[in-house]
Short mmCIF file of C-alpha atoms in Angstrom, two decimals:
data_model
loop_
_atom_site.label_atom_id
_atom_site.label_comp_id
_atom_site.label_asym_id
_atom_site.label_seq_id
_atom_site.Cartn_x
_atom_site.Cartn_y
_atom_site.Cartn_z
CA UNK N 326 142.08 170.25 105.54
CA UNK N 327 145.12 167.96 105.98
CA UNK N 328 147.42 170.95 105.98
CA UNK N 329 145.38 172.73 108.71
CA UNK N 330 145.36 169.57 110.84
CA UNK N 331 149.03 168.99 110.48
CA UNK N 332 149.99 172.54 111.23
CA UNK N 333 147.87 172.69 114.39
CA UNK N 334 149.54 169.49 115.57
CA UNK N 335 152.96 170.85 114.77
CA UNK N 336 152.13 174.01 116.82
CA UNK N 337 150.97 171.76 119.70
CA UNK N 338 154.13 169.71 119.56
CA UNK N 339 156.42 172.79 119.65
CA UNK N 340 154.37 174.29 122.53
CA UNK N 341 154.63 171.10 124.53
CA UNK N 342 158.39 170.86 123.97
CA UNK N 343 158.91 174.45 125.14
CA UNK N 344 156.89 173.74 128.28
CA UNK N 345 159.27 170.83 129.12
CA UNK N 346 156.67 168.15 128.76
CA UNK N 347 154.28 169.71 131.29
CA UNK N 348 151.48 170.22 128.82
CA UNK N 349 149.40 167.69 126.86
CA UNK N 350 147.56 167.86 123.61
CA UNK N 351 145.47 165.49 121.53
CA UNK N 352 146.98 164.08 118.42
CA UNK N 353 145.57 161.75 115.79
CA UNK N 354 148.16 159.04 115.60
CA UNK N 355 148.56 156.00 113.41
CA UNK N 356 151.31 153.43 114.23
CA UNK N 357 153.37 151.44 111.68
CA UNK N 358 151.79 148.15 110.61
CA UNK N 359 152.79 144.87 112.20
CA UNK N 360 155.30 143.04 110.09
CA UNK N 361 153.56 139.61 110.32
CA UNK N 362 150.35 141.21 109.12
CA UNK N 363 152.10 142.73 106.24
CA UNK N 364 153.74 139.45 105.21
CA UNK N 365 150.21 137.88 105.29
CA UNK N 366 148.85 140.64 103.22
CA UNK N 367 151.64 140.11 100.67
CA UNK N 368 150.67 136.38 100.45
CA UNK N 369 147.03 137.37 100.04
CA UNK N 370 147.73 139.85 97.35
CA UNK N 371 150.02 137.39 95.48
CA UNK N 372 147.21 134.81 95.52
CA UNK N 373 145.03 137.33 93.65
CA UNK N 374 147.66 137.82 91.00
CA UNK N 375 149.25 141.10 92.19
CA UNK N 376 152.30 142.04 94.19
CA UNK N 377 153.03 144.11 97.27
CA UNK N 378 156.64 144.90 97.53
CA UNK N 379 157.99 144.84 101.18
CA UNK N 380 161.25 146.57 102.00
CA UNK N 381 164.30 144.69 103.40
CA UNK N 382 163.10 145.21 106.96
CA UNK N 383 159.66 143.90 106.10
CA UNK N 384 158.00 147.30 106.17
CA UNK N 385 156.07 149.33 103.59
CA UNK N 386 155.21 153.11 103.36
CA UNK N 387 152.29 154.98 101.88
CA UNK N 388 153.92 155.08 98.45
CA UNK N 389 154.34 151.39 98.32
CA UNK N 390 150.65 150.84 99.12
CA UNK N 391 149.69 153.48 96.58
CA UNK N 392 151.66 151.56 93.83
CA UNK N 393 149.58 148.52 94.65
CA UNK N 394 146.25 150.41 94.70
CA UNK N 395 147.07 151.97 91.33
CA UNK N 396 147.87 148.44 89.91
CA UNK N 397 144.58 146.98 91.04
CA UNK N 398 142.36 149.83 90.03
CA UNK N 399 139.43 148.48 87.94
CA UNK N 400 140.25 144.78 88.74
CA UNK N 401 137.58 142.51 90.10
CA UNK N 402 139.70 141.96 93.23
CA UNK N 403 140.23 145.61 93.98
CA UNK N 404 137.72 145.80 96.82
CA UNK N 405 139.04 142.61 98.35
CA UNK N 406 142.63 143.81 98.39
CA UNK N 407 141.85 147.24 99.69
CA UNK N 408 139.75 145.72 102.51
CA UNK N 409 142.59 143.34 103.36
CA UNK N 410 145.06 146.18 103.40
CA UNK N 411 142.98 148.29 105.74
CA UNK N 412 142.72 145.31 108.14
CA UNK N 413 146.38 144.86 108.01
CA UNK N 414 147.15 148.38 109.15
CA UNK N 415 147.21 149.59 112.78
CA UNK N 416 144.12 151.39 114.04
CA UNK N 417 144.41 155.19 114.03
CA UNK N 418 143.73 156.51 117.51
CA UNK N 419 143.58 159.71 119.58
CA UNK N 420 146.42 160.14 122.01
CA UNK N 421 148.47 162.59 123.87
CA UNK N 422 151.64 160.76 122.82
CA UNK N 423 152.62 161.90 119.34
CA UNK N 424 154.08 159.02 117.38
CA UNK N 425 153.13 160.47 114.00
CA UNK N 426 150.68 159.25 111.35
CA UNK N 427 151.90 156.39 109.17
CA UNK N 428 148.97 156.41 106.74
CA UNK N 429 149.49 160.07 105.89
CA UNK N 430 153.22 160.03 106.32
CA UNK N 431 152.95 163.03 108.71
CA UNK N 432 155.15 163.53 111.70
CA UNK N 433 152.44 165.64 113.35
CA UNK N 434 148.72 165.27 112.88
CA UNK N 435 145.51 165.97 114.74
CA UNK N 436 141.74 166.46 114.05
CA UNK N 437 140.99 170.18 113.98
CA UNK N 438 138.72 171.01 111.10
CA UNK N 439 135.37 169.40 112.12
CA UNK N 440 134.47 170.64 115.71
CA UNK N 441 130.66 170.42 114.97
CA UNK N 442 130.80 166.70 114.39
CA UNK N 443 133.80 165.27 116.31
CA UNK N 444 134.40 165.84 119.97
CA UNK N 445 138.27 165.50 119.71
CA UNK N 446 138.20 168.46 117.31
CA UNK N 447 136.41 170.48 119.89
CA UNK N 448 138.94 169.55 122.53
CA UNK N 449 141.72 170.65 120.08
CA UNK N 450 139.98 174.05 119.62
CA UNK N 451 139.71 174.46 123.36
CA UNK N 452 143.38 173.74 123.83
CA UNK N 453 144.18 176.38 121.24
CA UNK N 454 142.01 178.89 123.04
CA UNK N 455 143.63 177.95 126.41
CA UNK N 456 147.16 178.46 125.14
CA UNK N 457 146.29 182.01 124.16
CA UNK N 458 144.72 182.91 127.54
CA UNK N 459 146.70 185.54 129.51
CA UNK N 460 146.86 183.22 132.63
CA UNK N 461 148.25 180.41 130.55
CA UNK N 462 147.20 176.78 130.34
CA UNK N 463 145.95 174.83 133.48
CA UNK N 464 148.18 171.70 133.57
CA UNK N 465 145.51 170.09 135.74
CA UNK N 466 142.88 170.25 132.90
CA UNK N 467 145.43 169.13 130.39
CA UNK N 468 146.13 166.02 132.42
CA UNK N 469 142.64 164.74 131.71
CA UNK N 470 143.11 164.73 127.95
CA UNK N 471 144.65 161.31 127.77
CA UNK N 472 141.49 159.78 129.24
CA UNK N 473 139.36 161.92 126.97
CA UNK N 474 141.42 160.75 123.99
CA UNK N 475 141.07 157.13 124.95
CA UNK N 476 137.21 157.58 125.40
CA UNK N 477 137.04 159.19 121.97
CA UNK N 478 138.92 156.34 120.40
CA UNK N 479 136.59 153.81 122.00
CA UNK N 480 133.46 155.77 120.84
CA UNK N 481 134.87 155.78 117.37
CA UNK N 482 135.37 152.01 117.32
CA UNK N 483 131.85 151.55 118.70
CA UNK N 484 130.36 153.74 116.00
CA UNK N 485 132.23 151.89 113.26
CA UNK N 486 131.02 148.58 114.60
CA UNK N 487 127.44 149.88 114.64
CA UNK N 488 127.86 151.17 111.12
CA UNK N 489 129.09 147.78 109.91
CA UNK N 490 126.21 145.91 111.72
CA UNK N 491 123.63 148.22 110.22
CA UNK N 492 124.98 147.79 106.75
CA UNK N 493 125.01 144.01 107.15
CA UNK N 494 121.39 144.05 108.37
CA UNK N 495 120.34 146.05 105.35
CA UNK N 496 122.22 143.68 103.02
CA UNK N 497 120.39 140.73 104.52
CA UNK N 498 117.03 142.51 104.24
CA UNK N 499 117.72 143.26 100.65
CA UNK N 500 118.68 139.66 99.75
CA UNK N 501 115.78 138.27 101.86
CA UNK N 502 113.44 139.80 99.36
CA UNK N 503 115.26 138.18 96.49
CA UNK N 504 115.40 134.50 97.62
CA UNK N 505 116.09 132.35 94.53
CA UNK N 506 117.41 135.35 92.42
CA UNK N 507 120.78 135.00 90.69
CA UNK N 508 123.68 137.38 91.00
CA UNK N 509 127.27 137.82 89.91
CA UNK N 510 129.94 137.78 92.55
CA UNK N 511 133.48 137.17 93.59
CA UNK N 512 134.99 134.67 96.02
CA UNK N 513 136.01 136.84 98.93
CA UNK N 514 137.29 134.12 101.34
CA UNK N 515 137.92 130.30 101.48
CA UNK N 516 137.60 128.13 104.66
CA UNK N 517 137.57 124.40 105.43
CA UNK N 518 133.76 124.59 105.57
CA UNK N 519 132.86 126.74 102.62
CA UNK N 520 133.61 129.75 100.43
CA UNK N 521 132.40 133.26 100.94
CA UNK N 522 131.05 135.15 97.99
CA UNK N 523 130.55 138.88 97.71
CA UNK N 524 127.84 140.24 95.37
CA UNK N 525 129.30 142.75 92.91
CA UNK N 526 126.88 145.66 93.33
CA UNK N 527 125.88 145.69 96.96
CA UNK N 528 128.82 143.83 98.35
CA UNK N 529 126.55 141.52 100.25
CA UNK N 530 128.57 138.59 101.41
CA UNK N 531 127.26 135.08 101.92
CA UNK N 532 128.46 131.58 102.36
CA UNK N 533 128.42 128.60 99.96
CA UNK N 534 128.95 125.54 102.11
CA UNK N 535 131.27 122.87 100.65
CA UNK N 536 128.66 120.17 101.00
CA UNK N 537 126.31 122.29 98.76
CA UNK N 538 128.81 122.31 95.83
CA UNK N 539 127.65 119.39 93.73
CA UNK N 540 129.61 116.99 91.49
CA UNK N 541 132.54 116.37 93.76
CA UNK N 542 134.04 116.43 97.25
CA UNK N 543 135.93 119.70 97.86
CA UNK N 544 138.73 120.27 100.32
CA UNK N 545 140.61 123.40 101.41
CA UNK N 546 144.02 124.17 99.91
CA UNK N 547 144.88 126.76 102.47
CA UNK N 548 148.35 127.75 101.03
CA UNK N 549 146.85 128.71 97.68
CA UNK N 550 143.54 130.19 98.97
CA UNK N 551 141.34 127.81 97.13
CA UNK N 552 139.27 124.67 97.34
CA UNK N 553 140.02 121.66 95.09
CA UNK N 554 137.72 118.79 93.96
CA UNK N 555 139.07 115.38 95.03
CA UNK N 556 137.99 113.59 91.66
CA UNK N 557 137.71 116.38 89.11
CA UNK N 558 140.51 118.62 90.53
CA UNK N 559 138.23 121.54 89.75
CA UNK N 560 139.19 124.65 91.76
CA UNK N 561 137.43 127.62 93.29
CA UNK N 562 139.97 130.14 94.26
CA UNK N 563 140.04 133.55 96.03
CA UNK N 564 139.09 136.28 93.62
CA UNK N 565 137.34 133.91 91.12
CA UNK N 566 134.12 135.33 89.56
CA UNK N 567 131.18 133.06 90.19
CA UNK N 568 127.39 133.17 89.64
CA UNK N 569 125.15 132.28 92.59
CA UNK N 570 121.61 132.31 93.78
CA UNK N 571 120.35 133.44 97.15
CA UNK N 572 119.34 130.29 99.13
CA UNK N 573 118.70 131.72 102.60
CA UNK N 574 118.76 134.91 104.74
CA UNK N 575 118.75 135.07 108.53
CA UNK N 576 117.99 138.53 109.87
CA UNK N 577 118.58 137.72 113.47
CA UNK N 578 122.11 136.27 112.79
CA UNK N 579 122.65 138.73 109.90
CA UNK N 580 123.86 135.86 107.69
CA UNK N 581 123.29 134.86 104.01
CA UNK N 582 123.43 131.46 102.35
CA UNK N 583 124.32 131.13 98.65
CA UNK N 584 124.39 128.35 96.15
CA UNK N 585 126.57 128.28 93.07
CA UNK N 586 124.73 128.11 89.70
#
């Protein structure tokens, strides 16, 4: 599948070059990640006891990330690090400007193999057919591809947001039926007002407010991704395993409240 997508994109690129830039085609592109985001990711990964090696220019490539993913496989923090890594990457988009695909390390890439479920793939098929027509390609029709590519990218973003919202809704529904039940989880984020805990099996994330953690007054140690008790010096850090109970579930806001046990 990847090979087919790459070869079609390569064919498009050569055809466009021969036409002197008069023809446009749709590519699936993925820009290099932002350096500041990578540096923050490195700090985040280090706080969880692992290491992401950045190159001298502050960049990484797919092999560097794979080394990290291999190292964290099976660890409790695996899902946290992979989620953070994805958020640190640029968004893959559809475009008529071919800048390559960072994530796949391909110079040319498009979506070609699934025209029955993705509209950009159908547009790619139509472009291939148009190239083979005796009368050639209509540059006027090709000029609309950038707008279509932008629309396809926006629809993809909207679909991903809807998917996330529906998953969160079902997670809240699930926990709403289990108020008071206890679960195992992992601290997924720390803030000045509380810690977020992700349940191990369903990955349902909820908040434990600092004021609800008994026995001490806790404050955020932002640099070390943890909260620290003022009197006892007890800490709760990013990636720590915890046991909690479900204290509240708000379907309208799609939020969960947890309490440590």
